mmCIF file of C-alpha atoms in Angstrom:
data_model
loop_
_atom_site.group_PDB
_atom_site.id
_atom_site.type_symbol
_atom_site.label_atom_id
_atom_site.label_comp_id
_atom_site.label_asym_id
_atom_site.label_seq_id
_atom_site.Cartn_x
_atom_site.Cartn_y
_atom_site.Cartn_z
ATOM 1 C CA MET Z 1 63.704 31.431 -23.238
ATOM 2 C CA ASN Z 2 63.366 28.917 -20.322
ATOM 3 C CA PHE Z 3 66.789 26.672 -21.122
ATOM 4 C CA PHE Z 4 65.370 24.380 -18.398
ATOM 5 C CA LYS Z 5 62.183 23.380 -19.873
ATOM 6 C CA GLN Z 6 62.802 20.303 -21.364
ATOM 7 C CA LYS Z 7 62.218 19.642 -25.557
ATOM 8 C CA ASN Z 8 60.650 16.365 -24.469
ATOM 9 C CA PRO Z 9 59.336 15.939 -21.266
ATOM 10 C CA PRO Z 10 59.077 12.449 -19.792
ATOM 11 C CA LYS Z 11 55.329 10.973 -20.129
ATOM 12 C CA ASN Z 12 53.505 10.050 -17.113
ATOM 13 C CA PRO Z 13 54.650 6.585 -16.327
ATOM 14 C CA PHE Z 14 50.815 6.161 -15.193
ATOM 15 C CA ASN Z 15 49.785 7.626 -18.327
ATOM 16 C CA SER Z 16 51.965 4.969 -20.276
ATOM 17 C CA LEU Z 17 51.064 2.006 -18.024
ATOM 18 C CA SER Z 18 47.427 3.191 -19.310
ATOM 19 C CA GLU Z 19 47.647 2.986 -22.785
ATOM 20 C CA GLU Z 20 49.975 -0.220 -22.658
ATOM 21 C CA ASN Z 21 47.041 -1.728 -21.060
ATOM 22 C CA THR Z 22 44.550 -0.503 -23.001
ATOM 23 C CA PHE Z 23 46.504 -1.631 -25.970
ATOM 24 C CA ASP Z 24 47.063 -5.391 -24.535
ATOM 25 C CA ASN Z 25 43.292 -5.691 -23.973
ATOM 26 C CA SER Z 26 42.317 -4.218 -27.266
ATOM 27 C CA CYS Z 27 44.710 -6.946 -28.816
ATOM 28 C CA GLU Z 28 42.770 -9.966 -26.457
ATOM 29 C CA VAL Z 29 39.329 -8.999 -27.166
ATOM 30 C CA ASP Z 30 40.232 -9.046 -30.940
ATOM 31 C CA ARG Z 31 41.835 -12.263 -30.658
ATOM 32 C CA LYS Z 32 39.052 -13.485 -28.867
ATOM 33 C CA LEU Z 33 36.559 -12.422 -31.278
ATOM 34 C CA MET Z 34 38.349 -13.749 -34.151
ATOM 35 C CA ILE Z 35 38.337 -17.133 -32.485
ATOM 36 C CA SER Z 36 34.448 -16.462 -31.348
ATOM 37 C CA ASN Z 37 33.883 -15.751 -35.389
ATOM 38 C CA GLU Z 38 35.755 -18.578 -36.711
ATOM 39 C CA LEU Z 39 34.325 -21.317 -34.063
ATOM 40 C CA LYS Z 40 30.701 -20.045 -34.670
ATOM 41 C CA ASN Z 41 31.230 -20.080 -38.877
ATOM 42 C CA SER Z 42 32.709 -23.742 -38.485
ATOM 43 C CA LEU Z 43 34.385 -26.312 -36.386
ATOM 44 C CA ASN Z 44 36.610 -27.547 -39.495
ATOM 45 C CA GLY Z 45 39.814 -26.395 -37.244
ATOM 46 C CA ILE Z 46 38.869 -28.487 -34.289
ATOM 47 C CA TYR Z 47 40.745 -32.168 -34.210
ATOM 48 C CA PRO Z 48 41.671 -35.180 -32.028
ATOM 49 C CA VAL Z 49 44.650 -35.936 -30.209
ATOM 50 C CA PHE Z 50 45.426 -39.074 -27.769
ATOM 51 C CA GLN Z 51 47.104 -39.410 -24.962
ATOM 52 C CA PRO Z 52 48.209 -42.787 -24.039
ATOM 53 C CA LYS Z 53 47.370 -44.356 -20.503
ATOM 54 C CA VAL Z 54 49.283 -47.131 -19.082
ATOM 55 C CA SER Z 55 49.009 -50.017 -17.021
ATOM 56 C CA LEU Z 56 51.471 -50.007 -13.818
ATOM 57 C CA LYS Z 57 50.740 -53.861 -13.330
ATOM 58 C CA ASP Z 58 52.364 -54.972 -16.672
ATOM 59 C CA LYS Z 59 53.505 -51.707 -18.071
ATOM 60 C CA LYS Z 60 51.172 -52.288 -21.523
ATOM 61 C CA ILE Z 61 48.954 -49.297 -22.929
ATOM 62 C CA ILE Z 62 45.387 -49.994 -21.957
ATOM 63 C CA GLY Z 63 44.148 -47.402 -23.498
ATOM 64 C CA ALA Z 64 44.048 -43.375 -24.269
ATOM 65 C CA GLU Z 65 42.164 -40.177 -24.101
ATOM 66 C CA ILE Z 66 41.048 -38.530 -26.756
ATOM 67 C CA LEU Z 67 41.216 -34.489 -26.601
ATOM 68 C CA ALA Z 68 40.076 -31.806 -28.279
ATOM 69 C CA ARG Z 69 42.529 -29.157 -30.087
ATOM 70 C CA TYR Z 70 41.970 -26.345 -32.443
ATOM 71 C CA THR Z 71 43.795 -24.371 -35.158
ATOM 72 C CA SER Z 72 42.534 -21.240 -36.236
ATOM 73 C CA LYS Z 73 43.260 -20.379 -40.150
ATOM 74 C CA ASP Z 74 44.582 -16.873 -38.876
ATOM 75 C CA LEU Z 75 46.019 -17.366 -35.782
ATOM 76 C CA GLY Z 76 47.233 -20.823 -35.861
ATOM 77 C CA VAL Z 77 47.527 -23.462 -32.791
ATOM 78 C CA VAL Z 78 44.988 -22.027 -30.079
ATOM 79 C CA SER Z 79 45.342 -23.683 -26.574
ATOM 80 C CA PRO Z 80 41.853 -25.341 -25.125
ATOM 81 C CA LYS Z 81 42.808 -23.042 -21.987
ATOM 82 C CA GLU Z 82 41.605 -20.594 -24.576
ATOM 83 C CA PHE Z 83 39.112 -22.087 -27.240
ATOM 84 C CA ILE Z 84 37.451 -23.908 -24.663
ATOM 85 C CA PRO Z 85 35.752 -21.120 -22.391
ATOM 86 C CA ILE Z 86 35.207 -19.231 -25.970
ATOM 87 C CA ALA Z 87 33.064 -22.241 -27.435
ATOM 88 C CA GLU Z 88 31.386 -22.850 -23.925
ATOM 89 C CA GLU Z 89 30.011 -19.009 -23.793
ATOM 90 C CA HIS Z 90 28.943 -19.152 -27.241
ATOM 91 C CA ASN Z 91 27.050 -22.884 -26.437
ATOM 92 C CA LEU Z 92 29.380 -24.558 -28.908
ATOM 93 C CA ILE Z 93 30.892 -27.034 -26.448
ATOM 94 C CA ALA Z 94 28.177 -29.854 -26.824
ATOM 95 C CA GLN Z 95 29.180 -29.777 -30.417
ATOM 96 C CA ILE Z 96 32.666 -29.866 -30.165
ATOM 97 C CA ASP Z 97 32.561 -32.833 -27.819
ATOM 98 C CA LEU Z 98 29.840 -34.906 -29.940
ATOM 99 C CA LYS Z 99 32.554 -34.193 -33.081
ATOM 100 C CA ILE Z 100 35.399 -35.537 -30.724
ATOM 101 C CA ILE Z 101 33.289 -38.370 -29.629
ATOM 102 C CA GLU Z 102 32.710 -39.681 -33.333
ATOM 103 C CA GLN Z 103 36.264 -38.864 -34.130
ATOM 104 C CA ALA Z 104 36.999 -42.028 -31.202
ATOM 105 C CA PHE Z 105 34.551 -44.030 -32.892
ATOM 106 C CA ILE Z 106 36.112 -43.815 -36.112
ATOM 107 C CA PHE Z 107 39.336 -44.071 -34.862
ATOM 108 C CA ILE Z 108 38.099 -47.405 -33.623
ATOM 109 C CA LYS Z 109 36.562 -48.323 -36.386
ATOM 110 C CA LYS Z 110 39.896 -47.985 -38.313
ATOM 111 C CA GLU Z 111 41.902 -49.991 -36.003
ATOM 112 C CA LEU Z 112 39.172 -52.984 -36.329
ATOM 113 C CA ASP Z 113 38.676 -53.016 -39.866
ATOM 114 C CA SER Z 114 43.023 -53.499 -40.127
ATOM 115 C CA ASN Z 115 42.211 -56.428 -37.944
ATOM 116 C CA ILE Z 116 44.215 -54.900 -34.855
ATOM 117 C CA ILE Z 117 43.260 -56.685 -31.511
ATOM 118 C CA LEU Z 118 41.953 -54.564 -29.099
ATOM 119 C CA ASN Z 119 41.100 -56.433 -26.100
ATOM 120 C CA ASP Z 120 40.612 -54.623 -23.000
ATOM 121 C CA PHE Z 121 41.546 -51.387 -25.070
ATOM 122 C CA ARG Z 122 39.539 -48.020 -24.560
ATOM 123 C CA ILE Z 123 39.560 -44.458 -25.785
ATOM 124 C CA SER Z 124 37.912 -42.404 -22.942
ATOM 125 C CA PHE Z 125 36.008 -39.413 -23.769
ATOM 126 C CA ASN Z 126 34.890 -35.970 -22.160
ATOM 127 C CA LEU Z 127 31.138 -35.271 -21.167
ATOM 128 C CA SER Z 128 30.703 -31.768 -20.411
ATOM 129 C CA LEU Z 129 27.956 -30.905 -18.354
ATOM 130 C CA LYS Z 130 26.113 -29.227 -21.493
ATOM 131 C CA THR Z 131 26.656 -32.548 -23.279
ATOM 132 C CA PHE Z 132 25.695 -34.984 -20.657
ATOM 133 C CA ASN Z 133 22.385 -32.686 -20.372
ATOM 134 C CA GLN Z 134 21.256 -33.244 -23.856
ATOM 135 C CA VAL Z 135 17.988 -35.011 -23.989
ATOM 136 C CA ASP Z 136 19.384 -37.219 -26.687
ATOM 137 C CA LEU Z 137 23.029 -38.122 -25.602
ATOM 138 C CA VAL Z 138 22.429 -41.814 -25.295
ATOM 139 C CA ASP Z 139 20.523 -41.934 -28.660
ATOM 140 C CA CYS Z 140 23.221 -40.101 -30.658
ATOM 141 C CA LEU Z 141 25.866 -42.197 -28.526
ATOM 142 C CA LYS Z 142 23.615 -45.801 -29.688
ATOM 143 C CA ASN Z 143 23.180 -44.314 -33.327
ATOM 144 C CA LEU Z 144 27.224 -43.813 -33.851
ATOM 145 C CA LEU Z 145 27.614 -47.532 -32.393
ATOM 146 C CA LYS Z 146 25.085 -48.403 -34.876
ATOM 147 C CA LYS Z 147 26.200 -46.282 -37.765
ATOM 148 C CA TYR Z 148 30.316 -47.620 -37.271
ATOM 149 C CA ASN Z 149 29.067 -51.168 -36.457
ATOM 150 C CA ILE Z 150 30.931 -51.202 -32.983
ATOM 151 C CA SER Z 151 30.946 -52.135 -29.397
ATOM 152 C CA GLY Z 152 30.212 -49.679 -26.574
ATOM 153 C CA CYS Z 153 33.155 -52.038 -24.947
ATOM 154 C CA TYR Z 154 36.098 -49.970 -26.756
ATOM 155 C CA PHE Z 155 34.952 -46.804 -24.920
ATOM 156 C CA GLU Z 156 34.853 -44.673 -21.566
ATOM 157 C CA ALA Z 157 32.776 -41.770 -20.453
ATOM 158 C CA GLU Z 158 34.527 -38.991 -18.794
ATOM 159 C CA ILE Z 159 32.406 -37.039 -16.303
ATOM 160 C CA THR Z 160 33.143 -34.179 -13.774
ATOM 161 C CA GLU Z 161 31.325 -33.673 -10.288
ATOM 162 C CA SER Z 162 29.569 -30.701 -11.924
ATOM 163 C CA ILE Z 163 27.324 -33.196 -13.769
ATOM 164 C CA PHE Z 164 25.692 -35.158 -10.445
ATOM 165 C CA ILE Z 165 25.863 -32.355 -7.884
ATOM 166 C CA LYS Z 166 22.295 -31.032 -8.870
ATOM 167 C CA ASP Z 167 20.251 -34.419 -9.751
ATOM 168 C CA ILE Z 168 21.981 -37.246 -8.649
ATOM 169 C CA ASN Z 169 19.076 -39.640 -9.602
ATOM 170 C CA LYS Z 170 19.021 -38.346 -13.398
ATOM 171 C CA THR Z 171 22.729 -38.825 -13.479
ATOM 172 C CA VAL Z 172 22.932 -42.283 -11.996
ATOM 173 C CA GLN Z 173 19.995 -43.347 -14.243
ATOM 174 C CA LYS Z 174 21.691 -42.020 -17.506
ATOM 175 C CA LEU Z 175 25.135 -43.089 -16.391
ATOM 176 C CA ASN Z 176 23.632 -46.780 -16.139
ATOM 177 C CA TYR Z 177 22.239 -45.859 -20.111
ATOM 178 C CA LEU Z 178 25.708 -45.546 -21.057
ATOM 179 C CA LYS Z 179 26.701 -48.605 -19.049
ATOM 180 C CA LYS Z 180 24.191 -50.694 -21.010
ATOM 181 C CA LEU Z 181 25.732 -49.876 -24.135
ATOM 182 C CA GLY Z 182 28.972 -51.377 -23.084
ATOM 183 C CA MET Z 183 30.856 -48.096 -22.047
ATOM 184 C CA GLU Z 184 32.747 -47.887 -18.503
ATOM 185 C CA ILE Z 185 32.180 -44.289 -16.556
ATOM 186 C CA SER Z 186 35.178 -42.607 -14.954
ATOM 187 C CA ILE Z 187 34.765 -39.521 -12.545
ATOM 188 C CA ASP Z 188 37.362 -37.197 -13.751
ATOM 189 C CA ASP Z 189 39.697 -34.518 -11.838
ATOM 190 C CA PHE Z 190 39.005 -36.017 -8.678
ATOM 191 C CA THR Z 191 40.694 -34.433 -5.771
ATOM 192 C CA VAL Z 192 40.594 -34.272 -1.944
ATOM 193 C CA GLY Z 193 37.798 -31.520 -1.951
ATOM 194 C CA HIS Z 194 35.288 -33.356 -3.815
ATOM 195 C CA SER Z 195 32.139 -33.775 -2.290
ATOM 196 C CA THR Z 196 31.830 -36.640 -4.946
ATOM 197 C CA ALA Z 197 33.434 -38.863 -2.192
ATOM 198 C CA GLN Z 198 30.277 -39.422 -0.470
ATOM 199 C CA LEU Z 199 28.417 -40.393 -3.473
ATOM 200 C CA LEU Z 200 30.600 -43.176 -4.606
ATOM 201 C CA CYS Z 201 28.752 -45.543 -3.339
ATOM 202 C CA LEU Z 202 25.342 -44.481 -5.444
ATOM 203 C CA LEU Z 203 27.607 -43.609 -8.968
ATOM 204 C CA PRO Z 204 27.946 -46.528 -11.275
ATOM 205 C CA VAL Z 205 31.232 -45.597 -12.083
ATOM 206 C CA ASP Z 206 34.389 -47.891 -12.852
ATOM 207 C CA ILE Z 207 37.305 -45.407 -12.505
ATOM 208 C CA ILE Z 208 38.277 -42.526 -10.434
ATOM 209 C CA LYS Z 209 40.773 -40.137 -12.074
ATOM 210 C CA PHE Z 210 43.447 -38.383 -9.438
ATOM 211 C CA ASP Z 211 43.746 -34.826 -10.623
ATOM 212 C CA LYS Z 212 47.295 -33.472 -11.305
ATOM 213 C CA CYS Z 213 46.663 -31.457 -8.423
ATOM 214 C CA LEU Z 214 47.455 -33.849 -6.315
ATOM 215 C CA LEU Z 215 50.800 -35.651 -7.320
ATOM 216 C CA ASP Z 216 51.858 -31.507 -7.366
ATOM 217 C CA SER Z 217 50.741 -31.217 -3.565
ATOM 218 C CA LEU Z 218 54.022 -33.940 -2.679
ATOM 219 C CA ASP Z 219 56.081 -31.094 -4.113
ATOM 220 C CA ILE Z 220 54.217 -28.366 -1.729
ATOM 221 C CA ASN Z 221 54.433 -30.641 1.509
ATOM 222 C CA GLN Z 222 55.483 -34.087 0.578
ATOM 223 C CA SER Z 223 54.781 -35.585 4.040
ATOM 224 C CA LYS Z 224 51.118 -34.252 3.705
ATOM 225 C CA GLY Z 225 50.849 -35.117 0.299
ATOM 226 C CA THR Z 226 51.912 -38.685 0.552
ATOM 227 C CA ILE Z 227 49.359 -39.103 3.275
ATOM 228 C CA ILE Z 228 46.387 -37.964 1.333
ATOM 229 C CA TYR Z 229 47.536 -39.690 -2.058
ATOM 230 C CA LYS Z 230 47.736 -43.104 0.014
ATOM 231 C CA ASN Z 231 44.356 -42.592 1.954
ATOM 232 C CA LEU Z 232 42.701 -41.608 -1.030
ATOM 233 C CA THR Z 233 43.832 -44.743 -3.089
ATOM 234 C CA ASN Z 234 43.036 -47.001 -0.069
ATOM 235 C CA LEU Z 235 39.642 -45.454 -0.322
ATOM 236 C CA ILE Z 236 39.316 -46.111 -4.032
ATOM 237 C CA LYS Z 237 40.637 -49.642 -3.966
ATOM 238 C CA GLU Z 238 38.472 -50.462 -0.887
ATOM 239 C CA LEU Z 239 34.978 -49.683 -3.445
ATOM 240 C CA ASP Z 240 36.442 -52.122 -5.305
ATOM 241 C CA LEU Z 241 37.056 -49.133 -8.391
ATOM 242 C CA ARG Z 242 40.728 -48.558 -10.627
ATOM 243 C CA ILE Z 243 42.487 -45.450 -10.632
ATOM 244 C CA VAL Z 244 44.498 -43.146 -13.071
ATOM 245 C CA ALA Z 245 46.688 -41.091 -12.096
ATOM 246 C CA GLU Z 246 46.713 -37.721 -14.174
ATOM 247 C CA GLY Z 247 49.637 -35.115 -15.007
ATOM 248 C CA VAL Z 248 52.916 -37.890 -14.068
ATOM 249 C CA GLU Z 249 55.664 -35.780 -15.049
ATOM 250 C CA THR Z 250 58.798 -37.006 -13.537
ATOM 251 C CA LYS Z 251 60.094 -40.643 -12.438
ATOM 252 C CA ASP Z 252 60.096 -39.930 -8.842
ATOM 253 C CA GLN Z 253 56.070 -39.581 -9.391
ATOM 254 C CA LEU Z 254 55.949 -42.578 -11.534
ATOM 255 C CA ASP Z 255 57.869 -44.526 -8.852
ATOM 256 C CA PHE Z 256 55.827 -43.072 -5.850
ATOM 257 C CA LEU Z 257 52.685 -44.289 -7.950
ATOM 258 C CA GLU Z 258 54.386 -47.744 -8.534
ATOM 259 C CA ASP Z 259 54.668 -48.251 -4.598
ATOM 260 C CA LEU Z 260 50.874 -47.496 -4.199
ATOM 261 C CA LYS Z 261 50.068 -49.934 -7.023
ATOM 262 C CA VAL Z 262 47.675 -47.414 -8.638
ATOM 263 C CA ASP Z 263 46.151 -49.372 -11.693
ATOM 264 C CA TYR Z 264 47.074 -46.690 -14.538
ATOM 265 C CA ILE Z 265 49.158 -43.273 -15.142
ATOM 266 C CA GLN Z 266 48.483 -40.929 -17.675
ATOM 267 C CA GLY Z 267 51.013 -37.586 -18.393
ATOM 268 C CA TYR Z 268 53.787 -35.954 -19.968
ATOM 269 C CA TYR Z 269 56.337 -38.592 -18.515
ATOM 270 C CA ILE Z 270 54.835 -41.297 -20.524
ATOM 271 C CA SER Z 271 53.487 -39.264 -23.316
ATOM 272 C CA LYS Z 272 51.930 -35.810 -24.843
ATOM 273 C CA PRO Z 273 48.929 -36.216 -26.860
ATOM 274 C CA LEU Z 274 49.655 -37.695 -29.815
ATOM 275 C CA SER Z 275 48.305 -37.081 -33.486
ATOM 276 C CA LYS Z 276 45.598 -40.263 -34.434
ATOM 277 C CA GLU Z 277 48.556 -41.060 -37.399
ATOM 278 C CA VAL Z 278 51.246 -41.745 -34.919
ATOM 279 C CA ALA Z 279 48.754 -42.774 -31.985
ATOM 280 C CA SER Z 280 47.797 -45.685 -34.378
ATOM 281 C CA ILE Z 281 51.022 -46.894 -34.890
ATOM 282 C CA ILE Z 282 51.866 -46.673 -30.969
ATOM 283 C CA PHE Z 283 48.857 -48.579 -29.809
ATOM 284 C CA ARG Z 284 49.409 -51.235 -32.801
ATOM 285 C CA ASN Z 285 52.281 -51.843 -30.920
ATOM 286 C CA ARG Z 286 50.815 -51.847 -27.660
ATOM 287 C CA THR Z 287 51.587 -55.605 -26.019
ATOM 288 C CA ASN Z 288 55.622 -53.825 -25.958
ATOM 289 C CA SER Z 289 56.682 -53.253 -22.567
ATOM 290 C CA PHE Z 290 56.079 -49.661 -21.420
ATOM 291 C CA SER Z 291 59.086 -47.086 -22.530
ATOM 292 C CA ARG Z 292 58.510 -43.397 -22.479
ATOM 293 C CA LEU Z 293 57.034 -42.082 -26.196
ATOM 294 C CA PRO Z 294 57.508 -39.321 -28.318
#
């Protein structure tokens, strides 16, 4: 008998690692499959939340961005970073966009029916490439306005660069149709690298939303980040467009943006996205001066 032979020899660490990875990958695949099947079966788990936007000029809430969230009946709350790519993969993103847009219309209708004054207040909604390219998009929005008997002046359509890099002429035409409905247009996720800058004089837009990464760059290199942010701010203001600074998370960032006289801010320093019930209460008191929200 070999007394030096171990009863339980150690497993090959590489085999163990391989087994763990296989297990993790299997769980990930199962989870993705569950989300895919649930979304394909029903979009009932999709619901809206509202993230407020505040004017730095008078410290009042001037609107909010409506965002899609998803709660799975089996998995609970699922991050947008997880469910949105899956929805895109299964061509469900346009259905989700339109569901959330209708929720924005319902929200405004309810506020108006409650005699809430909404002067200069807009709910912005996202238009993905898939949704924007739908032939009947304008008719869909027109029909929703008619269905709820409200004006387009309470809404803002957010688009990204992916929408207009292929066919600028068709994009401009459709954006003009949206503006005829009374809606404003904003460009979302604007950054230094955008080829969008050279097209700003052609696009019928009202607002530019600076991507969070521009503020984050101040933490990486404050000197260069400041120069970039200031120059972009000056460029947009010279074009007579308004600016929303996204991703504001600290008092220092707020002070920096106030010094630059940026128009509006949005981010967790002001408020996390709110349920429609909480948003309604907050927006009804929006004439009060800004304070950090729940």
